[in-house]
PDB file of C-alpha atoms and ligand atoms in Angstrom:
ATOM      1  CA  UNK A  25      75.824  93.419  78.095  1.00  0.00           C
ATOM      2  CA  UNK A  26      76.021  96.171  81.110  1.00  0.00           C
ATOM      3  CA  UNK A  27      78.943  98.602  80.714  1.00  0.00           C
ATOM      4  CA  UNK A  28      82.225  97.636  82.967  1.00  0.00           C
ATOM      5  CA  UNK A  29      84.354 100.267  83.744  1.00  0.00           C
ATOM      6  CA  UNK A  30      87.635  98.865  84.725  1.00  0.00           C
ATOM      7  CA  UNK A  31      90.427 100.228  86.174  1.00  0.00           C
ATOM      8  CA  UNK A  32      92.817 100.470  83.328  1.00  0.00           C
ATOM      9  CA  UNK A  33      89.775 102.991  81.382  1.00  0.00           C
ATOM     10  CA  UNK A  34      90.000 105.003  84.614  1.00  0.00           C
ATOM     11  CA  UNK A  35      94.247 105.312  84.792  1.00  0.00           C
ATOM     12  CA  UNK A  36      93.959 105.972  81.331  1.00  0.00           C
ATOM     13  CA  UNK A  37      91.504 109.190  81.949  1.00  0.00           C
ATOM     14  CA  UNK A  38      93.087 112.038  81.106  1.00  0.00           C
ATOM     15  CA  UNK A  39      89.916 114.439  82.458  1.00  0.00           C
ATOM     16  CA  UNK A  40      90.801 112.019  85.975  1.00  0.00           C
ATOM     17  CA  UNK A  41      94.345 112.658  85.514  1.00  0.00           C
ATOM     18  CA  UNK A  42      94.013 116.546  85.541  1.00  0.00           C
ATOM     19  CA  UNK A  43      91.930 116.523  88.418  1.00  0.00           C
ATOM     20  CA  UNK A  44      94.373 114.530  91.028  1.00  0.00           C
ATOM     21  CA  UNK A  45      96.951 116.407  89.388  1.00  0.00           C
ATOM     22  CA  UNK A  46      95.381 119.944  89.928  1.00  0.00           C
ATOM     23  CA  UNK A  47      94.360 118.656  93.403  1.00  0.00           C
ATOM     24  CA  UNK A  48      98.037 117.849  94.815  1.00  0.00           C
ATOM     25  CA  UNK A  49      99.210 121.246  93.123  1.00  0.00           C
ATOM     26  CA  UNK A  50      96.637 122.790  95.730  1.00  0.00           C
ATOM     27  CA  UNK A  51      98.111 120.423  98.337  1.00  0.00           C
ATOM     28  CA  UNK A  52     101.496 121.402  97.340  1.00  0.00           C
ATOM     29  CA  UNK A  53     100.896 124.970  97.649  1.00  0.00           C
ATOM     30  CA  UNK A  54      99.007 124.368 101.413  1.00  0.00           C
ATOM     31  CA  UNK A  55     101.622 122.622 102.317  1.00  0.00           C
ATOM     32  CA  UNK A  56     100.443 118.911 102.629  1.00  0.00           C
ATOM     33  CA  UNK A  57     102.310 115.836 101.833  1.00  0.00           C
ATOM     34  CA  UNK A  58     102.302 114.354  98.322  1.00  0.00           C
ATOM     35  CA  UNK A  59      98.683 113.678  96.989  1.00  0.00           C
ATOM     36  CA  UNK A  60      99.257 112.759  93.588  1.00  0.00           C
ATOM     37  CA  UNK A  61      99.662 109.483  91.218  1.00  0.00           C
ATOM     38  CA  UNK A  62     102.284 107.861  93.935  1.00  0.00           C
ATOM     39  CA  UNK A  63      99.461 108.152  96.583  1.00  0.00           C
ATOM     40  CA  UNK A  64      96.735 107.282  94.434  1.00  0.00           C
ATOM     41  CA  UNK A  65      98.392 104.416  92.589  1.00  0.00           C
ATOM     42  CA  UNK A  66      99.811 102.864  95.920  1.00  0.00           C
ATOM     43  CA  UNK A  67      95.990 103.411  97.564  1.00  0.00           C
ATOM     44  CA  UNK A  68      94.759 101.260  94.252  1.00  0.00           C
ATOM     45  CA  UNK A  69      97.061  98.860  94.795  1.00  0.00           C
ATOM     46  CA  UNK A  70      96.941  98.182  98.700  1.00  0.00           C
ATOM     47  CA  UNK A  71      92.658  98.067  98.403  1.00  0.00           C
ATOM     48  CA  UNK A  72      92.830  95.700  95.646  1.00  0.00           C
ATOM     49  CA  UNK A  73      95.239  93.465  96.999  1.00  0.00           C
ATOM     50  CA  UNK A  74      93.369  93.546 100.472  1.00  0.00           C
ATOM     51  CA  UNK A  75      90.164  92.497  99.259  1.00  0.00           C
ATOM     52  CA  UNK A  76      91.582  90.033  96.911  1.00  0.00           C
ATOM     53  CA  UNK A  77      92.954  88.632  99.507  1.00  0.00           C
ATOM     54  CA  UNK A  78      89.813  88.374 101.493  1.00  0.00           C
ATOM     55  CA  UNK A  79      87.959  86.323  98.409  1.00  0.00           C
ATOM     56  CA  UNK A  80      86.006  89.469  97.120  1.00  0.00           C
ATOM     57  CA  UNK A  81      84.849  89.051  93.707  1.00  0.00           C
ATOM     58  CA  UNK A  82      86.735  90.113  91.082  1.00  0.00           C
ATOM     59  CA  UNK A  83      84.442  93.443  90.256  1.00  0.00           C
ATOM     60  CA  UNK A  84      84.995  94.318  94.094  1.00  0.00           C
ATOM     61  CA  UNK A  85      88.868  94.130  93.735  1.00  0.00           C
ATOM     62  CA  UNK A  86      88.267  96.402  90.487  1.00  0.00           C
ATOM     63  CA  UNK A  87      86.130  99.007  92.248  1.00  0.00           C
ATOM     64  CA  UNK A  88      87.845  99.059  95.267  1.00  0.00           C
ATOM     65  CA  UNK A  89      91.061 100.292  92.589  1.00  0.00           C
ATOM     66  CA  UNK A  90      89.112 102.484  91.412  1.00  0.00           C
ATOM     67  CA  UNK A  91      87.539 104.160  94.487  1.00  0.00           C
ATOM     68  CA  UNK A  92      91.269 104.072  96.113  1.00  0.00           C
ATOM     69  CA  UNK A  93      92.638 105.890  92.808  1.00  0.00           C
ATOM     70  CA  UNK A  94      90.345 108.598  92.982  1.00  0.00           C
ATOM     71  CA  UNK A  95      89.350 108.900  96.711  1.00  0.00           C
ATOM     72  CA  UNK A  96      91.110 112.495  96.583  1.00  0.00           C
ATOM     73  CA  UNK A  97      90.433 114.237  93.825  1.00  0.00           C
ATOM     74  CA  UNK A  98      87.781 116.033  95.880  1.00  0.00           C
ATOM     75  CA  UNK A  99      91.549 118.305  96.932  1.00  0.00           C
ATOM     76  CA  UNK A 100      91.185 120.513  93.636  1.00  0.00           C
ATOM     77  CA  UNK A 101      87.862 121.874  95.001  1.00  0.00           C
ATOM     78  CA  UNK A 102      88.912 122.689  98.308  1.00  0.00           C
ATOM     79  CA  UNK A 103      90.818 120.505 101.640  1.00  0.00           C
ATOM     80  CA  UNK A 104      87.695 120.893 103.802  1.00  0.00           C
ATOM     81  CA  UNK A 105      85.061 118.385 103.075  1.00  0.00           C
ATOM     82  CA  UNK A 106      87.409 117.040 100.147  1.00  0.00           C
ATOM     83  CA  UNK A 107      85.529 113.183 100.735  1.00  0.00           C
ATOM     84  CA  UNK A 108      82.090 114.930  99.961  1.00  0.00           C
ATOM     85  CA  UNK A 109      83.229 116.949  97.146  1.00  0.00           C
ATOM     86  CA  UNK A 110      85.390 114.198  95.483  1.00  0.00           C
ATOM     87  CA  UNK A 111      82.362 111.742  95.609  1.00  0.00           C
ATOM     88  CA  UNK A 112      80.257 114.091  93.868  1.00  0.00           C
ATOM     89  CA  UNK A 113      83.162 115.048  90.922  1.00  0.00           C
ATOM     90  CA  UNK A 114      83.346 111.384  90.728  1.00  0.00           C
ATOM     91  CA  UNK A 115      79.532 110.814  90.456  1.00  0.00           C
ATOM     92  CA  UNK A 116      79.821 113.248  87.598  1.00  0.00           C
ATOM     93  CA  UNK A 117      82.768 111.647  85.640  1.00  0.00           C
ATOM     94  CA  UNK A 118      81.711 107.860  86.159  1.00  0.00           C
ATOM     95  CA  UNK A 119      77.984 108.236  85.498  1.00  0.00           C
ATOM     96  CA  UNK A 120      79.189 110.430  82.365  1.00  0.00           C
ATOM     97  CA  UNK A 121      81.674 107.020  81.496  1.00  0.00           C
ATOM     98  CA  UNK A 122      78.379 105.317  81.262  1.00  0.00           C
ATOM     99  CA  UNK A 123      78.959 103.269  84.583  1.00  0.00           C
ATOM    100  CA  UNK A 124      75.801 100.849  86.178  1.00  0.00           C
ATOM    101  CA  UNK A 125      74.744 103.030  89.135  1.00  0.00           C
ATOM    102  CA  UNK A 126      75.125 100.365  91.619  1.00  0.00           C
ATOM    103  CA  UNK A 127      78.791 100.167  90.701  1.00  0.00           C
ATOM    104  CA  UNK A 128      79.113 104.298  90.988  1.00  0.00           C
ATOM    105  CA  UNK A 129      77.204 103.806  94.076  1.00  0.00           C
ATOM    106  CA  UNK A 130      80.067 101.695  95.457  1.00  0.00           C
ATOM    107  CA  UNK A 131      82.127 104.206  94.924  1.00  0.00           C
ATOM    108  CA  UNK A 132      81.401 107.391  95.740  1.00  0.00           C
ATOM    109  CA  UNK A 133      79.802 106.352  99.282  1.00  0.00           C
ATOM    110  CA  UNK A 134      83.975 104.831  99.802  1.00  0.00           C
ATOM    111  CA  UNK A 135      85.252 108.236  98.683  1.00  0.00           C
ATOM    112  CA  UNK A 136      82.513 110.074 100.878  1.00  0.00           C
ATOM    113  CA  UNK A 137      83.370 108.118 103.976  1.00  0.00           C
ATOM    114  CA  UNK A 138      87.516 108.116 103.463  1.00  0.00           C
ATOM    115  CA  UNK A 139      88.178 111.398 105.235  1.00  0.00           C
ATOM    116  CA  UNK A 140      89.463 111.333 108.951  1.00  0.00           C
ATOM    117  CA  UNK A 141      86.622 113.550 110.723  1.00  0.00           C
ATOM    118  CA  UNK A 142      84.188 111.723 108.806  1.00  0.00           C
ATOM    119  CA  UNK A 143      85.474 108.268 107.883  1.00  0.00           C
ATOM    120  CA  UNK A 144      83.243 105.045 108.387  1.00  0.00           C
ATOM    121  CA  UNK A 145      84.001 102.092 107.016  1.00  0.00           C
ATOM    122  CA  UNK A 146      80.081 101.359 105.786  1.00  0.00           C
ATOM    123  CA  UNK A 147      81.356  98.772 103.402  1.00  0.00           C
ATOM    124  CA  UNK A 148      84.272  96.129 102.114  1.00  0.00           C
ATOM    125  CA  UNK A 149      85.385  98.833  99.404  1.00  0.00           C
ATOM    126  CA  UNK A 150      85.139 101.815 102.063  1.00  0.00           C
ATOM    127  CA  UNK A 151      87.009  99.737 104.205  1.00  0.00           C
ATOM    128  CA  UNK A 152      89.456  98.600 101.916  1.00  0.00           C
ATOM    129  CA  UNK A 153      89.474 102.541 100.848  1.00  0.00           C
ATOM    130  CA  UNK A 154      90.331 103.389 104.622  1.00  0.00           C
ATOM    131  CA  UNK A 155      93.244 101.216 104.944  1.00  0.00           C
ATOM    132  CA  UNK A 156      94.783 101.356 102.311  1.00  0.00           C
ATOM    133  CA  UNK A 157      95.070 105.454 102.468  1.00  0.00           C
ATOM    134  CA  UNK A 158      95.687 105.623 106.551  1.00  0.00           C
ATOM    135  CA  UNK A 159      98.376 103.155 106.019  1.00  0.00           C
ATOM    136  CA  UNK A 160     100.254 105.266 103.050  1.00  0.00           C
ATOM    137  CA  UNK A 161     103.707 106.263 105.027  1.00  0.00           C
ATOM    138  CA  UNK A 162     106.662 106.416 103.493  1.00  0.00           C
ATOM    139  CA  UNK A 163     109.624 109.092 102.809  1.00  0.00           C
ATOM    140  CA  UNK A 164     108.497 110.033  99.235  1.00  0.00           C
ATOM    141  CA  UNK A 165     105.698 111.935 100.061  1.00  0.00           C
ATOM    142  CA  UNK A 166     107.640 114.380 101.396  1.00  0.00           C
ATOM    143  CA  UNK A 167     108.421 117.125  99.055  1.00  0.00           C
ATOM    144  CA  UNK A 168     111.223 118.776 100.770  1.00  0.00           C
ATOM    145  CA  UNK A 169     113.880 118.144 103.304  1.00  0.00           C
ATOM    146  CA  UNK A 170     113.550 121.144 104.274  1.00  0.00           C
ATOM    147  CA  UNK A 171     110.476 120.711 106.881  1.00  0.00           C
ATOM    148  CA  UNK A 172     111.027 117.934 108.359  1.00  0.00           C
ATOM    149  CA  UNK A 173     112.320 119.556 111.920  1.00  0.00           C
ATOM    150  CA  UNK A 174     109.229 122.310 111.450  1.00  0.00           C
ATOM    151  CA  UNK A 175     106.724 120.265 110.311  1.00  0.00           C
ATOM    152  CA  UNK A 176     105.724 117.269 111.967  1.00  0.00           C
ATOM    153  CA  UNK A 177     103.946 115.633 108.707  1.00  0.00           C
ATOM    154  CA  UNK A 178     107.184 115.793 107.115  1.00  0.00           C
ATOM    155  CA  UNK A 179     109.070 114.505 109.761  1.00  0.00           C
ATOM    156  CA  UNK A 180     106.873 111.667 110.396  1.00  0.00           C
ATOM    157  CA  UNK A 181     106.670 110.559 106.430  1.00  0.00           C
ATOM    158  CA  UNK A 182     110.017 111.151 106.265  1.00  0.00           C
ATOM    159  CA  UNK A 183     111.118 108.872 109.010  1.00  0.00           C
ATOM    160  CA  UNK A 184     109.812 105.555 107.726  1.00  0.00           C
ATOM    161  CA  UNK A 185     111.671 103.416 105.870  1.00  0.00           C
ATOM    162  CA  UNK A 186     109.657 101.053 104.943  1.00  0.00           C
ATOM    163  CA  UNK A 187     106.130 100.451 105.532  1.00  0.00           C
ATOM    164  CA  UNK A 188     104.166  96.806 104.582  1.00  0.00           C
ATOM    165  CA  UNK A 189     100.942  95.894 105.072  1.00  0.00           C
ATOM    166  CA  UNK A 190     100.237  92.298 105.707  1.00  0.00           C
ATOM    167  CA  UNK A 191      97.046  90.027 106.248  1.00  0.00           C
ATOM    168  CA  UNK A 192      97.129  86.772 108.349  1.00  0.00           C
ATOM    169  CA  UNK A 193      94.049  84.969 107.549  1.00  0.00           C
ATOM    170  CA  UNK A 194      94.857  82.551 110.261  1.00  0.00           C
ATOM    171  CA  UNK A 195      95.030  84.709 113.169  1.00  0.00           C
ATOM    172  CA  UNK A 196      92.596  86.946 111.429  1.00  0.00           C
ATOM    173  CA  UNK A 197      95.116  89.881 112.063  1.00  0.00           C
ATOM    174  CA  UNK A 198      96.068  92.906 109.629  1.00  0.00           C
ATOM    175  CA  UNK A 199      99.644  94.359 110.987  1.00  0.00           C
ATOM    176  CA  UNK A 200     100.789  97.188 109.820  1.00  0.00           C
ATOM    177  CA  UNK A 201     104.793  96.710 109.489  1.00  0.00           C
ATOM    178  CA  UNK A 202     106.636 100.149 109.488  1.00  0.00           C
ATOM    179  CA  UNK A 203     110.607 100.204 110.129  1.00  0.00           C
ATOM    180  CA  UNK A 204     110.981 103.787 111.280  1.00  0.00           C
ATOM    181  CA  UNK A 205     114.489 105.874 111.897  1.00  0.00           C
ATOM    182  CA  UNK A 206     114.129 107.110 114.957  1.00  0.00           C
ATOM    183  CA  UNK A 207     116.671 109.770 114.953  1.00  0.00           C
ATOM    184  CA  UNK A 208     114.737 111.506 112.630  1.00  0.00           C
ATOM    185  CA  UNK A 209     110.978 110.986 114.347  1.00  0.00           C
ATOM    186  CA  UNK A 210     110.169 109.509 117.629  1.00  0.00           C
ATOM    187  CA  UNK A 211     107.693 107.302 117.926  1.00  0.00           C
ATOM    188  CA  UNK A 212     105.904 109.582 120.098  1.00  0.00           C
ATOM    189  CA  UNK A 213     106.087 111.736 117.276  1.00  0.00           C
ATOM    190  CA  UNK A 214     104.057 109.224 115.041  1.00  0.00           C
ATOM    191  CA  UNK A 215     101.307 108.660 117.435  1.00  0.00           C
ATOM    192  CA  UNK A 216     100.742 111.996 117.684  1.00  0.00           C
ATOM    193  CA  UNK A 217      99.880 112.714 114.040  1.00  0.00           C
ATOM    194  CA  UNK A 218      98.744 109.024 113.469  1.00  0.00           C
ATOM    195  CA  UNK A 219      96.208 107.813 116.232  1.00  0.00           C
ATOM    196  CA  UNK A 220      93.319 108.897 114.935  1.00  0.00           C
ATOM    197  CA  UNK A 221      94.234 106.899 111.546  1.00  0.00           C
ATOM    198  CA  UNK A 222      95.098 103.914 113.320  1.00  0.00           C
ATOM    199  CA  UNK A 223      91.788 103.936 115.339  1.00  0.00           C
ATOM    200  CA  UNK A 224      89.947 104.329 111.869  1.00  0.00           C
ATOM    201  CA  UNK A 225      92.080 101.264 110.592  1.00  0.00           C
ATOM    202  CA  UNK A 226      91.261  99.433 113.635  1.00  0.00           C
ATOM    203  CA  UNK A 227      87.712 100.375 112.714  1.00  0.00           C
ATOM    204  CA  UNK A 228      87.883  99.173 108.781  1.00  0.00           C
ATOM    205  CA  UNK A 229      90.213  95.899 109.668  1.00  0.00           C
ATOM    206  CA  UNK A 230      87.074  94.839 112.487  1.00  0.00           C
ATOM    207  CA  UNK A 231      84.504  95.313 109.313  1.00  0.00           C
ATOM    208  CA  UNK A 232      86.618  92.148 107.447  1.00  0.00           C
ATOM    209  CA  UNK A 233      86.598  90.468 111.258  1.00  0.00           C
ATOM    210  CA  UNK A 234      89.912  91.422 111.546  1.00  0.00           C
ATOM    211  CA  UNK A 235      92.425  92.750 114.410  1.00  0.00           C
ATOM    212  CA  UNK A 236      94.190  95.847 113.346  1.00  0.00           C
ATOM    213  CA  UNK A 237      98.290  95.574 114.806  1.00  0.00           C
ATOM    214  CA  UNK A 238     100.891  98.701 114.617  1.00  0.00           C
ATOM    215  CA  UNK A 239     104.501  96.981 114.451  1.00  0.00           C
ATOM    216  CA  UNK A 240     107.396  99.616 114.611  1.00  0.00           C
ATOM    217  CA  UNK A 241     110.682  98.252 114.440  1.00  0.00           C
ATOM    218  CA  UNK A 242     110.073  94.990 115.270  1.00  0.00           C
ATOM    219  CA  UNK A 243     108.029  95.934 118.266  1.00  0.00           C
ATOM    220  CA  UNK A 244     104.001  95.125 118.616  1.00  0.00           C
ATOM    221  CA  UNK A 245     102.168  98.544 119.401  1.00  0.00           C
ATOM    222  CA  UNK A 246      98.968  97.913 119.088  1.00  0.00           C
TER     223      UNK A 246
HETATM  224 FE1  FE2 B  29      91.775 112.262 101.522  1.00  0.00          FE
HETATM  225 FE1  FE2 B  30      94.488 110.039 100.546  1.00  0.00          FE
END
């Protein structure tokens, strides 16, 4: 019987835990938006759900979870090159767990390839990986008020309402839904910081042979 590391034995880590709780401290203290179990957690979800929806295999929902729960623990070691150094820690910790090297494999080349200046999606869990972490908006991971008129980050998280990803299998289209205030951010404001992560969404949604659509307040983007 080969060794199956699910999900739940990977939440339930408390060596994992430390490390994406270390890393957003770092975060925290440079200044980025939240990083920890909110971001991590959502990420999990949002991968798993994609490629379940898509008709991946059960194992490929689970490792997408996983890869999307610990895609940035890489943050305690430093910001730059966090994808590289996170697939290595997690080389370390799953191959320690006793995990089949095909399924670590899987992993660590979706960590490796999750970071903007070096993103690809180079397959359905790095894909899923992509999306589901460009697509995390939403008030909460800002940490303080305070920044939102300095910091453009801040402003933009902490414009949007509500954010929903959905999948139409018939039109083969994934839309990104966000309902944005725009008396906080303009939209200007949100292609600005988020063009590059759209592009790389467009990228990862045309891997599945899908179209990648930006939908802010009711209006079709892209
Ligand atoms: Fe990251
Ligand atoms: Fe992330």
């Amino acid at each position: 019987m080969s060794n199956k590391i699910s999900f739940t034995d990977i939440k339930n880590s408390k060596e994992i835990r430390t490390y994406i709780k270390q890393a957003d401290a770092s975060l925290k203290a440079l200044g980025f938006t939240e990083h920890s179990f909110a971001h991590a957690t959502k990420c999990a979800e949002v991968a798993g759900k994609l490629l379940e929806n898509l008709d991946y295999s059960k194992h490929e929902v689970e490792l997408s979870k996983i890869a999307a729960y610990m895609h940035d623990i890489g943050n305690v070691i430093n910001r730059v090159d966090h994808a590289q150094s996170g697939a290595v820690m997690a080389f370390r910790i799953l191959d320690k767990m006793g995990m089949e090297p095909k399924d670590t494999a899987a992993i660590i080349t979706a960590i490796g390839n999750h970071d903007e200046k070096t993103a690809f999606p180079v397959n359905a869990i790095a894909a899923a990986v992509i999306i589901a972490d460009k697509t995390d908006v939403r008030r909460s991971r800002v940490r303080s008020k305070d920044t939102i008129y300095t910091d453009i980050h801040d402003r933009v998280n902490y414009a949007v309402e509500k954010a929903e990803l959905k999948l139409n299998k018939e039109d083969k289209t994934l839309t990104l839904h966000l309902t944005i205030d725009t008396e906080i951010s303009a939209v200007m404001d949100y292609f600005e910081i988020f063009m590059d992560r759209m592009l790389l969404c467009r990228k990862s949604a045309g891997f599945f042979g899908l179209t990648f659509k930006l939908n802010m307040n009711g209006n079709a983007l892209l």
